[in-house]
Structures are given as structure tokens and as C-alpha cells.
Amino acid sequence: MLKKRSGSIWFLALVYAAAFAVGLVVYRLFSGALAGFWPMLAADVTATLVVWAAGLAVKNASAYDPYWSVAPAVMAGAWMLEAGSFGGAQKLLITALVIWGVRLTANFLVGWQGLVHQDWRYGMLRDKNPKLWWLTNLFGINLFPTLIVFACMIPAYYTVQNGSDMSALGLLGSVLCLAAVYLQMTADGQMRQFKQSKKSGEYIETGLWRFSRHPNYLGEVTFWWGVWVMQMGAAPGIWVTVLAPLAMTAMFLFVSIPMMETHIAEKCPGYSEYQKRVSVLLPLPRTDVQQPD
């Protein structure tokens, strides 16, 4: 059954339901002993362990891939229910998180072939050191992104706890978030269309990709900056949370993008020239060299 895409989707649905149930139990247990966002961190890590174990059972680390986009809205919703606060700031926040999460999860499902397929990055990490694969899988593929996303949800926590009415910064943050979702959606659509007709050795250099090598990643980074800006509208005194979107930005710049670009360069000999012409993240003017007449 798991070899079929429909069976794989049902399997993931059951795994994530189990992760949610276990996480809820842990959250309630720790809520009596810990304050602030710490009970949610315990629940988040526990739920991740459930998904990690399921991925090991079916020998496919991509079981974790939807977690990134599913967990944030659940966490924000739980915090709102616990606080009993549903003001304008909270509504802007949960709306942005739900739209972002649904869009990102749908994009994953559209391109996902099922549990017969695993992200190439995971296979590469496994092949480099197969004896330590279970540890690499746990800490590198599952827990590391869980902790990065949780850090980016700390501003959301303070928005829920301190926000009520809409503010100018809250509105600006929500606009940034929605613009980021649109940017991701456009970039992913252009990439999907390109892959339908691409030939061996080709790389995309059209649409948004003509001015940014990773516009989809730019959208992801911008979204979390938008969440932080919303928090600044609700709790401007807690500015140290800027470390969260900075950490997300650093992860893409120093981990995700270099890994992706090394992989593309191995398949596309001309990619190094594209790297010289086009900005890595921000859509800046190209540096094409004009040949003299």
C-alpha cells in the first residue's frame, strides 16, 4: 500500500495525527510545571520524534518534510486558545500562518511521489556515513529544522500574549507574510513549469529566477521576518527575538543554498556563470557583461 501515492498520504496523515496526539499529552503534562513557551517546545520535540521514528520505520526521511509547514499554525492556535485572546493582532497572525502552511503543504503534496521517493539531500547524507544515518536523520533532518522553526515561532508566542488590537507594524508584518507566500507560490509554479520541459544540464533562468537564484527561499525567509515584525507591533520591547529570523536567514544562506547549488553545479556545467550573473537571494540587477559591437 505504501508504494502507492494515495497509501503514502494516508500513512503520513496517521503519523501526523499520532504526533499531534502525543504532543498534546506532553504539552498538558508540562504546562503544569513550566511557564511561557517551554511546554510547547517539549511537545514540538516529542511530536518530531514520532515523525522521525515513522520515517525510520519506512526507510524514508521525507516523512518529516510536511512537518515544517504543519506545526506552526497548530502551535499558534494552541497558544491563542490557552490565552483566550482573539484580538486583531492574533487574527492577523493565525491567518498568515494558516495561508502559508496550507500553501507550502499543498506544494509538497503536488510534487511528492510518495514514500517510494526520498529527497536527494537525505540520500546524500545517508550515503556519506551510513552507520550514523539514524543520528544524522534525527538531529540534522528532523530536530534541527524543528528547533529553527520553533525559534521563529517565539515572536508569534509574544504576539499572542501581548497583542490585541491591530497596529501599523502588525499590518506591515502581515503584508510581508502574504507577499512572501505569493512570492513562494510564483517561484514554485515557475520551477514546476520549467521542470516539465527541462533537458539534461539545463537550469532555470526565467521569471523570478532571472533576478534571484533562490526566490522561493527568499519568500520563506521573508515570511519569518514578517512574523517578527508583527511581534514588534504587539511587544516592541522584546526585540531580542530578532535572533529568530536571523537564524532562519543564516540557515538558508550557509546550509540550504550551498548544498543546493553544489548539487545543481554538478549536473549543470554552465551554472557557475549563472551564479556570477544573478544575486543569490535578493532580486538585484543582473551583472551580465555586455559584449562590444
Coordinates of N, CA and C in Angstrom, one line a residue, residues 29-268:
L29 N 1.0 17.9 30.1 CA 1.9 17.5 31.3 C 2.8 18.6 31.7
F30 N 3.5 19.2 30.7 CA 4.5 20.2 31.0 C 3.9 21.6 31.4
S31 N 2.6 21.8 31.0 CA 2.0 23.1 31.2 C 1.9 23.3 32.7
G32 N 1.8 22.3 33.5 CA 1.7 22.4 34.9 C 3.0 22.7 35.6
A33 N 4.1 22.4 34.9 CA 5.4 22.6 35.6 C 6.2 23.7 35.0
L34 N 6.0 24.0 33.7 CA 6.7 25.1 33.0 C 5.8 26.2 32.6
A35 N 6.4 27.4 32.5 CA 5.7 28.5 32.0 C 6.2 29.0 30.7
G36 N 5.5 30.0 30.1 CA 5.9 30.5 28.8 C 5.8 29.5 27.7
F37 N 6.7 29.6 26.7 CA 6.6 28.7 25.5 C 7.3 27.4 25.7
W38 N 7.8 27.1 26.9 CA 8.6 25.8 27.1 C 7.7 24.6 27.0
P39 N 6.5 24.5 27.5 CA 5.7 23.3 27.3 C 5.5 23.0 25.8
M40 N 5.4 24.1 25.0 CA 5.2 23.8 23.5 C 6.5 23.3 22.9
L41 N 7.6 23.7 23.4 CA 8.9 23.2 22.9 C 9.0 21.7 23.2
A42 N 8.6 21.3 24.4 CA 8.6 19.9 24.7 C 7.7 19.1 23.8
A43 N 6.5 19.6 23.6 CA 5.5 19.0 22.7 C 6.0 18.9 21.3
D44 N 6.6 20.0 20.8 CA 7.1 20.0 19.5 C 8.2 19.0 19.2
V45 N 9.2 18.9 20.2 CA 10.3 17.9 20.1 C 9.7 16.5 20.1
T46 N 8.8 16.3 21.0 CA 8.2 14.9 21.1 C 7.5 14.5 19.8
A47 N 6.7 15.4 19.3 CA 6.0 15.2 18.0 C 7.0 14.9 16.9
T48 N 8.1 15.6 16.9 CA 9.1 15.4 15.9 C 9.7 14.0 16.0
L49 N 9.9 13.5 17.3 CA 10.4 12.2 17.5 C 9.5 11.1 16.9
V50 N 8.2 11.4 17.0 CA 7.2 10.4 16.5 C 7.4 10.3 15.0
V51 N 7.5 11.5 14.3 CA 7.6 11.5 12.9 C 8.9 10.9 12.5
W52 N 10.0 11.2 13.2 CA 11.3 10.6 12.9 C 11.3 9.1 13.0
A53 N 10.6 8.6 14.0 CA 10.5 7.1 14.2 C 9.8 6.5 13.0
A54 N 8.7 7.2 12.6 CA 7.9 6.7 11.5 C 8.7 6.7 10.2
G55 N 9.5 7.7 10.0 CA 10.4 7.8 8.8 C 11.4 6.7 8.8
L56 N 12.0 6.4 10.0 CA 12.9 5.2 10.1 C 12.2 3.9 9.8
A57 N 11.0 3.8 10.2 CA 10.3 2.5 10.0 C 10.0 2.2 8.5
V58 N 9.8 3.3 7.8 CA 9.5 3.1 6.3 C 10.7 3.4 5.5
K59 N 11.9 3.7 6.2 CA 13.1 4.0 5.5 C 13.0 5.2 4.5
N60 N 12.4 6.2 5.0 CA 12.2 7.4 4.2 C 12.1 8.7 5.1
A61 N 13.2 9.4 5.1 CA 13.3 10.6 5.9 C 12.3 11.7 5.4
S62 N 11.8 11.6 4.2 CA 10.9 12.7 3.7 C 9.6 12.7 4.4
A63 N 9.4 11.7 5.3 CA 8.2 11.7 6.1 C 8.1 13.0 7.0
Y64 N 9.3 13.6 7.2 CA 9.3 14.8 8.0 C 9.0 16.0 7.2
D65 N 9.1 16.0 5.9 CA 9.0 17.2 5.1 C 7.8 18.1 5.4
P66 N 6.6 17.5 5.5 CA 5.4 18.4 5.8 C 5.4 19.1 7.2
Y67 N 6.2 18.5 8.1 CA 6.2 19.0 9.5 C 6.4 20.5 9.6
W68 N 7.4 20.9 8.8 CA 7.8 22.3 8.7 C 6.6 23.3 8.6
S69 N 5.7 22.9 7.7 CA 4.6 23.8 7.4 C 3.3 23.5 8.2
V70 N 3.2 22.3 8.8 CA 2.0 22.0 9.6 C 2.1 22.5 11.0
A71 N 3.2 22.4 11.6 CA 3.3 22.6 13.1 C 3.1 24.1 13.5
P72 N 3.5 25.1 12.7 CA 3.4 26.5 13.2 C 2.0 26.9 13.5
A73 N 1.0 26.7 12.6 CA -0.3 27.1 12.8 C -1.0 26.4 14.0
V74 N -0.6 25.1 14.2 CA -1.1 24.3 15.3 C -0.6 25.0 16.6
M75 N 0.7 25.3 16.7 CA 1.2 25.9 17.9 C 0.6 27.3 18.2
A76 N 0.4 28.1 17.2 CA -0.2 29.4 17.4 C -1.6 29.3 17.8
G77 N -2.4 28.3 17.2 CA -3.7 28.1 17.6 C -3.8 27.7 19.1
A78 N -2.9 26.8 19.5 CA -2.9 26.3 20.9 C -2.7 27.5 21.8
W79 N -1.7 28.3 21.5 CA -1.4 29.5 22.3 C -2.6 30.4 22.4
M80 N -3.3 30.6 21.3 CA -4.4 31.5 21.3 C -5.5 30.9 22.2
L81 N -5.8 29.6 22.1 CA -6.8 29.0 22.9 C -6.5 29.1 24.4
E82 N -5.2 28.9 24.7 CA -4.8 28.9 26.1 C -4.9 30.3 26.7
A83 N -4.5 31.3 25.9 CA -4.6 32.7 26.3 C -6.0 33.3 26.3
G84 N -6.9 32.7 25.5 CA -8.2 33.2 25.4 C -8.3 34.5 24.8
S85 N -7.3 34.8 23.9 CA -7.2 36.1 23.3 C -7.3 36.0 21.8
F86 N -8.3 36.7 21.2 CA -8.5 36.6 19.7 C -8.7 38.0 19.1
G87 N -7.8 38.9 19.5 CA -7.9 40.2 19.0 C -7.4 40.3 17.6
G88 N -7.3 41.6 17.1 CA -6.9 41.8 15.7 C -5.5 41.3 15.4
A89 N -4.5 41.5 16.4 CA -3.2 41.1 16.2 C -3.1 39.6 16.0
Q90 N -3.8 38.9 16.9 CA -3.8 37.4 16.9 C -4.5 36.9 15.6
K91 N -5.5 37.5 15.1 CA -6.2 37.1 13.9 C -5.3 37.3 12.7
L92 N -4.5 38.4 12.6 CA -3.6 38.6 11.5 C -2.6 37.5 11.5
L93 N -2.1 37.2 12.7 CA -1.0 36.1 12.9 C -1.5 34.8 12.4
I94 N -2.6 34.3 12.9 CA -3.1 33.0 12.6 C -3.5 32.9 11.2
T95 N -4.0 34.0 10.6 CA -4.4 34.0 9.2 C -3.1 33.8 8.3
A96 N -2.1 34.5 8.6 CA -0.8 34.4 7.9 C -0.3 33.0 8.0
L97 N -0.2 32.4 9.2 CA 0.3 31.1 9.4 C -0.5 30.0 8.7
V98 N -1.8 30.1 8.7 CA -2.6 29.1 8.0 C -2.4 29.2 6.5
I99 N -2.5 30.4 5.9 CA -2.3 30.6 4.5 C -0.9 30.1 4.1
W100 N 0.1 30.4 4.8 CA 1.5 30.0 4.5 C 1.5 28.4 4.6
G101 N 1.0 27.9 5.7 CA 1.1 26.4 5.9 C 0.3 25.6 4.9
V102 N -0.9 26.1 4.5 CA -1.7 25.3 3.5 C -1.0 25.4 2.2
R103 N -0.5 26.6 1.8 CA 0.2 26.7 0.5 C 1.5 25.8 0.4
L104 N 2.3 25.8 1.5 CA 3.5 25.1 1.5 C 3.2 23.6 1.5
T105 N 2.3 23.2 2.3 CA 1.9 21.7 2.4 C 1.4 21.3 1.0
A106 N 0.5 22.1 0.4 CA 0.0 21.7 -0.9 C 1.1 21.6 -2.0
N107 N 2.0 22.5 -1.9 CA 3.1 22.4 -2.8 C 4.0 21.2 -2.7
F108 N 4.1 20.7 -1.4 CA 4.8 19.5 -1.1 C 4.0 18.3 -1.7
L109 N 2.7 18.3 -1.5 CA 1.9 17.1 -2.0 C 1.8 17.1 -3.5
V110 N 1.8 18.2 -4.1 CA 1.7 18.3 -5.6 C 3.0 17.6 -6.2
G111 N 4.1 17.9 -5.7 CA 5.4 17.3 -6.2 C 5.8 16.0 -5.6
W112 N 5.1 15.5 -4.6 CA 5.6 14.3 -3.9 C 5.1 13.1 -4.6
Q113 N 6.0 12.2 -4.8 CA 5.7 10.9 -5.5 C 5.3 9.8 -4.5
G114 N 5.4 10.1 -3.2 CA 5.0 9.1 -2.3 C 6.3 8.5 -1.6
L115 N 6.1 7.5 -0.7 CA 7.2 7.0 0.1 C 8.2 6.2 -0.8
V116 N 7.9 6.0 -2.1 CA 8.9 5.4 -2.9 C 10.0 6.4 -3.3
H117 N 9.8 7.7 -3.0 CA 10.8 8.7 -3.3 C 11.3 9.4 -2.0
Q118 N 12.6 9.7 -2.0 CA 13.1 10.4 -0.9 C 14.0 11.6 -1.4
D119 N 13.9 12.7 -0.7 CA 14.7 13.9 -1.1 C 16.1 13.5 -1.3
W120 N 16.7 14.0 -2.4 CA 18.1 13.7 -2.8 C 19.1 14.0 -1.7
R121 N 18.8 15.1 -0.9 CA 19.7 15.5 0.1 C 19.8 14.5 1.2
Y122 N 18.7 13.8 1.5 CA 18.7 12.8 2.6 C 19.5 11.6 2.1
G123 N 19.4 11.2 0.9 CA 20.1 10.1 0.3 C 21.6 10.4 0.4
M124 N 22.0 11.6 0.0 CA 23.4 12.0 0.1 C 24.0 11.9 1.5
L125 N 23.2 12.4 2.5 CA 23.7 12.4 3.8 C 23.8 11.0 4.3
R126 N 22.9 10.1 3.9 CA 22.9 8.7 4.3 C 24.1 8.0 3.7
D127 N 24.4 8.2 2.5 CA 25.5 7.6 1.8 C 26.8 8.0 2.3
K128 N 26.9 9.2 2.8 CA 28.2 9.7 3.3 C 28.7 9.0 4.6
N129 N 27.7 8.6 5.4 CA 28.0 7.9 6.7 C 26.9 7.0 7.1
P130 N 26.7 5.9 6.4 CA 25.5 5.0 6.7 C 25.4 4.5 8.1
K131 N 26.5 4.3 8.8 CA 26.5 3.8 10.1 C 25.8 4.8 11.1
L132 N 26.0 6.1 10.8 CA 25.5 7.1 11.7 C 24.2 7.8 11.1
W133 N 23.6 7.1 10.1 CA 22.4 7.7 9.4 C 21.3 8.0 10.4
W134 N 21.1 7.1 11.4 CA 19.9 7.4 12.3 C 20.1 8.6 13.1
L135 N 21.4 8.9 13.4 CA 21.7 10.1 14.2 C 21.6 11.4 13.3
T136 N 22.2 11.2 12.0 CA 22.1 12.3 11.1 C 20.6 12.6 10.8
N137 N 19.8 11.6 10.6 CA 18.4 11.7 10.3 C 17.7 12.5 11.5
L138 N 18.0 12.0 12.7 CA 17.4 12.6 13.9 C 17.7 14.1 14.1
F139 N 19.0 14.4 14.1 CA 19.5 15.7 14.5 C 19.5 16.7 13.3
G140 N 20.0 16.2 12.2 CA 20.1 17.1 11.0 C 18.9 17.3 10.2
I141 N 18.1 16.2 10.0 CA 16.9 16.3 9.1 C 15.6 16.6 9.9
N142 N 15.5 16.1 11.1 CA 14.3 16.3 11.9 C 14.4 17.4 13.0
L143 N 15.3 17.2 14.0 CA 15.3 18.1 15.1 C 15.9 19.5 14.7
F144 N 16.9 19.6 13.9 CA 17.4 20.9 13.6 C 16.4 21.9 13.0
P145 N 15.7 21.5 11.9 CA 14.6 22.4 11.4 C 13.5 22.6 12.4
T146 N 13.2 21.6 13.2 CA 12.1 21.8 14.2 C 12.5 22.9 15.1
L147 N 13.8 22.9 15.6 CA 14.2 23.9 16.5 C 14.3 25.3 15.9
I148 N 14.7 25.4 14.6 CA 14.8 26.6 13.9 C 13.4 27.2 13.7
V149 N 12.5 26.4 13.3 CA 11.1 26.9 13.1 C 10.5 27.3 14.5
F150 N 10.8 26.5 15.5 CA 10.3 26.9 16.8 C 10.8 28.2 17.3
A151 N 12.1 28.4 17.0 CA 12.7 29.7 17.4 C 11.9 30.9 16.7
C152 N 11.6 30.6 15.4 CA 10.9 31.6 14.7 C 9.4 31.8 15.1
M153 N 8.9 30.8 15.9 CA 7.6 30.9 16.4 C 7.6 31.6 17.8
I154 N 8.7 31.9 18.4 CA 8.7 32.6 19.6 C 8.2 34.0 19.5
P155 N 8.5 34.8 18.4 CA 7.8 36.0 18.2 C 6.3 35.9 18.1
A156 N 5.8 34.8 17.5 CA 4.4 34.5 17.4 C 3.8 34.4 18.8
Y157 N 4.6 33.7 19.7 CA 4.1 33.5 21.1 C 3.9 34.8 21.8
Y158 N 4.9 35.7 21.6 CA 4.8 37.0 22.2 C 3.7 37.9 21.6
T159 N 3.4 37.7 20.3 CA 2.3 38.4 19.7 C 1.0 37.9 20.3
V160 N 0.8 36.6 20.5 CA -0.4 36.1 21.1 C -0.6 36.6 22.6
Q161 N 0.5 36.7 23.3 CA 0.5 37.0 24.7 C 0.3 38.5 24.9
N162 N 0.8 39.4 24.0 CA 0.8 40.8 24.2 C -0.1 41.6 23.3
G163 N -0.5 41.0 22.2 CA -1.2 41.7 21.2 C -2.7 41.6 21.4
S164 N -3.4 42.6 21.0 CA -4.9 42.6 21.0 C -5.4 43.4 19.8
D165 N -5.2 44.7 19.8 CA -5.6 45.5 18.7 C -4.6 45.4 17.6
M166 N -5.1 45.7 16.4 CA -4.1 45.8 15.2 C -3.3 47.0 15.4
S167 N -2.1 47.0 14.9 CA -1.1 48.1 14.9 C -0.6 48.3 13.5
A168 N 0.1 49.4 13.3 CA 0.7 49.6 12.0 C 1.8 48.6 11.7
L169 N 2.6 48.2 12.7 CA 3.6 47.2 12.5 C 3.0 45.8 12.3
G170 N 1.9 45.6 13.0 CA 1.2 44.3 12.8 C 0.7 44.2 11.4
L171 N 0.1 45.2 10.9 CA -0.4 45.2 9.5 C 0.7 45.1 8.5
L172 N 1.9 45.8 8.8 CA 3.0 45.7 7.9 C 3.6 44.3 7.9
G173 N 3.7 43.6 9.1 CA 4.1 42.3 9.1 C 3.3 41.3 8.4
S174 N 1.9 41.5 8.5 CA 1.0 40.6 7.8 C 1.1 40.8 6.3
V175 N 1.4 42.0 5.8 CA 1.6 42.2 4.4 C 2.8 41.6 3.9
L176 N 3.9 41.7 4.7 CA 5.1 41.0 4.4 C 4.9 39.5 4.3
C177 N 4.2 38.9 5.2 CA 3.9 37.5 5.2 C 3.1 37.1 4.0
L178 N 2.1 37.8 3.6 CA 1.3 37.4 2.5 C 2.1 37.6 1.2
A179 N 2.9 38.7 1.1 CA 3.7 38.9 -0.1 C 4.7 37.8 -0.2
A180 N 5.2 37.3 0.9 CA 6.2 36.2 0.9 C 5.5 34.9 0.4
V181 N 4.3 34.7 0.8 CA 3.6 33.5 0.3 C 3.3 33.6 -1.2
Y182 N 3.0 34.8 -1.7 CA 2.8 35.0 -3.1 C 4.1 34.8 -3.9
L183 N 5.2 35.3 -3.3 CA 6.5 35.1 -3.9 C 6.9 33.6 -4.0
Q184 N 6.6 32.9 -2.9 CA 6.9 31.4 -2.9 C 6.1 30.7 -4.0
M185 N 4.8 31.0 -4.0 CA 3.8 30.4 -4.9 C 4.2 30.6 -6.3
T186 N 4.6 31.9 -6.6 CA 5.0 32.2 -8.0 C 6.3 31.5 -8.4
A187 N 7.3 31.5 -7.5 CA 8.6 30.9 -7.8 C 8.4 29.4 -7.9
D188 N 7.6 28.7 -7.1 CA 7.4 27.3 -7.2 C 6.7 26.9 -8.4
G189 N 5.7 27.7 -8.8 CA 5.0 27.5 -10.1 C 5.9 27.6 -11.3
Q190 N 6.7 28.6 -11.3 CA 7.7 28.7 -12.4 C 8.7 27.6 -12.5
M191 N 9.1 27.1 -11.3 CA 10.0 26.0 -11.3 C 9.3 24.7 -11.7
R192 N 8.1 24.5 -11.3 CA 7.3 23.3 -11.7 C 7.1 23.3 -13.3
Q193 N 6.8 24.5 -13.8 CA 6.6 24.6 -15.3 C 7.9 24.3 -16.0
F194 N 9.0 24.8 -15.5 CA 10.3 24.6 -16.1 C 10.7 23.1 -16.1
K195 N 10.4 22.4 -15.0 CA 10.8 21.0 -14.9 C 10.0 20.1 -15.9
Q196 N 8.9 20.6 -16.3 CA 8.1 19.8 -17.3 C 8.7 19.7 -18.6
S197 N 9.6 20.7 -19.0 CA 10.2 20.7 -20.3 C 11.7 20.8 -20.3
K198 N 12.3 20.7 -19.1 CA 13.7 20.9 -19.0 C 14.5 19.7 -19.6
K199 N 15.7 20.0 -20.1 CA 16.5 19.0 -20.7 C 17.8 18.8 -19.7
S200 N 18.5 17.8 -19.9 CA 19.6 17.5 -19.1 C 20.6 18.6 -19.2
G201 N 21.1 19.1 -18.0 CA 22.1 20.1 -18.0 C 21.5 21.5 -18.0
E202 N 20.2 21.7 -18.0 CA 19.6 23.0 -18.0 C 19.2 23.4 -16.6
Y203 N 19.2 24.7 -16.4 CA 18.8 25.3 -15.1 C 17.9 26.4 -15.4
I204 N 17.0 26.8 -14.5 CA 16.0 27.8 -14.7 C 16.6 29.2 -14.6
E205 N 16.3 30.1 -15.6 CA 16.8 31.4 -15.6 C 15.7 32.3 -16.2
T206 N 14.5 32.0 -15.9 CA 13.3 32.8 -16.3 C 12.5 33.2 -15.2
G207 N 11.6 34.2 -15.4 CA 10.7 34.7 -14.4 C 11.5 35.3 -13.2
L208 N 11.0 35.0 -12.0 CA 11.7 35.4 -10.8 C 13.2 34.9 -10.7
W209 N 13.4 33.8 -11.3 CA 14.7 33.1 -11.2 C 15.7 33.9 -12.1
R210 N 15.3 34.8 -12.9 CA 16.2 35.6 -13.7 C 16.9 36.7 -12.9
F211 N 16.4 37.0 -11.7 CA 16.9 38.1 -10.9 C 17.3 37.6 -9.5
S212 N 16.9 36.4 -9.1 CA 17.3 35.8 -7.9 C 17.5 34.3 -8.1
R213 N 18.6 33.7 -7.6 CA 18.9 32.3 -7.8 C 17.9 31.4 -6.9
H214 N 17.4 32.0 -5.9 CA 16.5 31.2 -5.0 C 15.3 32.1 -4.5
P215 N 14.5 32.5 -5.4 CA 13.3 33.3 -5.0 C 12.4 32.6 -4.0
N216 N 12.3 31.3 -4.1 CA 11.5 30.5 -3.2 C 12.0 30.6 -1.8
Y217 N 13.3 30.5 -1.6 CA 13.9 30.6 -0.3 C 13.8 32.1 0.2
L218 N 13.9 33.0 -0.7 CA 13.6 34.4 -0.3 C 12.2 34.6 0.3
G219 N 11.3 33.9 -0.3 CA 9.9 34.0 0.2 C 9.8 33.4 1.6
E220 N 10.5 32.3 1.8 CA 10.5 31.6 3.2 C 11.1 32.5 4.2
V221 N 12.3 33.1 3.9 CA 12.9 34.0 4.8 C 12.1 35.2 5.1
T222 N 11.5 35.8 4.1 CA 10.7 37.0 4.3 C 9.5 36.7 5.1
F223 N 8.9 35.5 5.0 CA 7.7 35.2 5.8 C 8.1 35.3 7.3
W224 N 9.2 34.8 7.7 CA 9.5 34.8 9.1 C 9.9 36.1 9.6
W225 N 10.5 36.9 8.7 CA 10.7 38.3 9.1 C 9.4 39.1 9.3
G226 N 8.4 38.7 8.5 CA 7.1 39.3 8.7 C 6.5 38.9 10.0
V227 N 6.6 37.7 10.4 CA 6.1 37.2 11.8 C 6.8 38.1 12.9
W228 N 8.1 38.3 12.7 CA 8.8 39.1 13.7 C 8.3 40.5 13.7
V229 N 8.1 41.1 12.6 CA 7.5 42.5 12.5 C 6.2 42.6 13.2
M230 N 5.4 41.5 13.0 CA 4.1 41.5 13.7 C 4.3 41.5 15.2
Q231 N 5.2 40.8 15.7 CA 5.5 40.8 17.1 C 6.0 42.2 17.6
M232 N 6.7 42.8 16.8 CA 7.2 44.2 17.2 C 6.0 45.1 17.3
G233 N 5.0 44.9 16.6 CA 3.8 45.7 16.8 C 3.0 45.4 18.0
A234 N 3.2 44.2 18.6 CA 2.5 43.8 19.8 C 3.4 43.9 21.0
A235 N 4.6 43.6 20.9 CA 5.6 43.6 22.1 C 6.9 44.1 21.6
P236 N 7.0 45.4 21.3 CA 8.3 46.0 20.8 C 9.4 45.9 21.7
G237 N 9.2 45.8 23.0 CA 10.3 45.8 24.0 C 11.1 44.5 23.9
I238 N 10.5 43.4 23.4 CA 11.2 42.1 23.3 C 11.8 42.0 22.0
W239 N 12.7 42.9 21.7 CA 13.4 43.0 20.4 C 14.4 41.9 20.2
V240 N 14.9 41.2 21.2 CA 15.9 40.2 21.1 C 15.4 39.0 20.2
T241 N 14.1 38.9 20.0 CA 13.6 37.8 19.2 C 14.0 38.0 17.7
V242 N 14.6 39.1 17.4 CA 15.2 39.3 16.0 C 16.2 38.2 15.7
L243 N 16.7 37.5 16.7 CA 17.7 36.4 16.5 C 17.0 35.3 15.8
A244 N 15.7 35.1 15.9 CA 15.0 34.0 15.3 C 15.0 34.2 13.7
P245 N 14.5 35.2 13.2 CA 14.6 35.4 11.7 C 16.0 35.4 11.2
L246 N 16.9 36.0 12.0 CA 18.3 36.0 11.6 C 18.9 34.5 11.5
A247 N 18.5 33.7 12.4 CA 18.9 32.3 12.4 C 18.3 31.6 11.2
M248 N 17.1 31.9 10.8 CA 16.4 31.3 9.7 C 17.2 31.7 8.4
T249 N 17.5 33.0 8.3 CA 18.2 33.5 7.2 C 19.6 32.9 7.0
A250 N 20.3 32.8 8.2 CA 21.6 32.1 8.2 C 21.5 30.7 7.7
M251 N 20.5 30.0 8.1 CA 20.4 28.6 7.7 C 20.3 28.4 6.2
F252 N 19.5 29.3 5.6 CA 19.4 29.2 4.1 C 20.6 29.7 3.5
L253 N 21.3 30.7 4.0 CA 22.5 31.3 3.3 C 23.7 30.3 3.4
F254 N 23.8 29.7 4.6 CA 25.0 28.9 4.8 C 24.9 27.4 4.8
V255 N 23.6 26.9 4.8 CA 23.4 25.5 4.7 C 22.6 25.1 3.5
S256 N 21.4 25.5 3.4 CA 20.5 25.1 2.4 C 20.9 25.5 1.0
I257 N 21.3 26.7 0.8 CA 21.6 27.2 -0.5 C 23.0 26.6 -1.0
P258 N 24.0 26.6 -0.2 CA 25.3 26.0 -0.7 C 25.1 24.5 -1.0
M259 N 24.3 23.8 -0.3 CA 24.1 22.4 -0.6 C 23.3 22.2 -1.9
M260 N 22.3 23.1 -2.1 CA 21.5 23.0 -3.3 C 22.4 23.4 -4.5
E261 N 23.2 24.5 -4.4 CA 24.0 25.0 -5.5 C 25.1 24.0 -5.9
T262 N 25.7 23.3 -4.9 CA 26.7 22.3 -5.2 C 26.1 21.2 -6.0
H263 N 24.9 20.8 -5.7 CA 24.2 19.7 -6.4 C 23.8 20.1 -7.8
I264 N 23.3 21.4 -8.0 CA 23.0 21.9 -9.3 C 24.2 22.0 -10.2
A265 N 25.3 22.5 -9.6 CA 26.6 22.7 -10.4 C 27.1 21.4 -10.9
E266 N 26.9 20.3 -10.2 CA 27.4 19.0 -10.6 C 26.6 18.5 -11.8
K267 N 25.4 18.9 -12.0 CA 24.6 18.5 -13.1 C 24.6 19.5 -14.3
C268 N 24.8 20.7 -14.0 CA 24.7 21.8 -15.0 C 26.0 22.5 -15.1

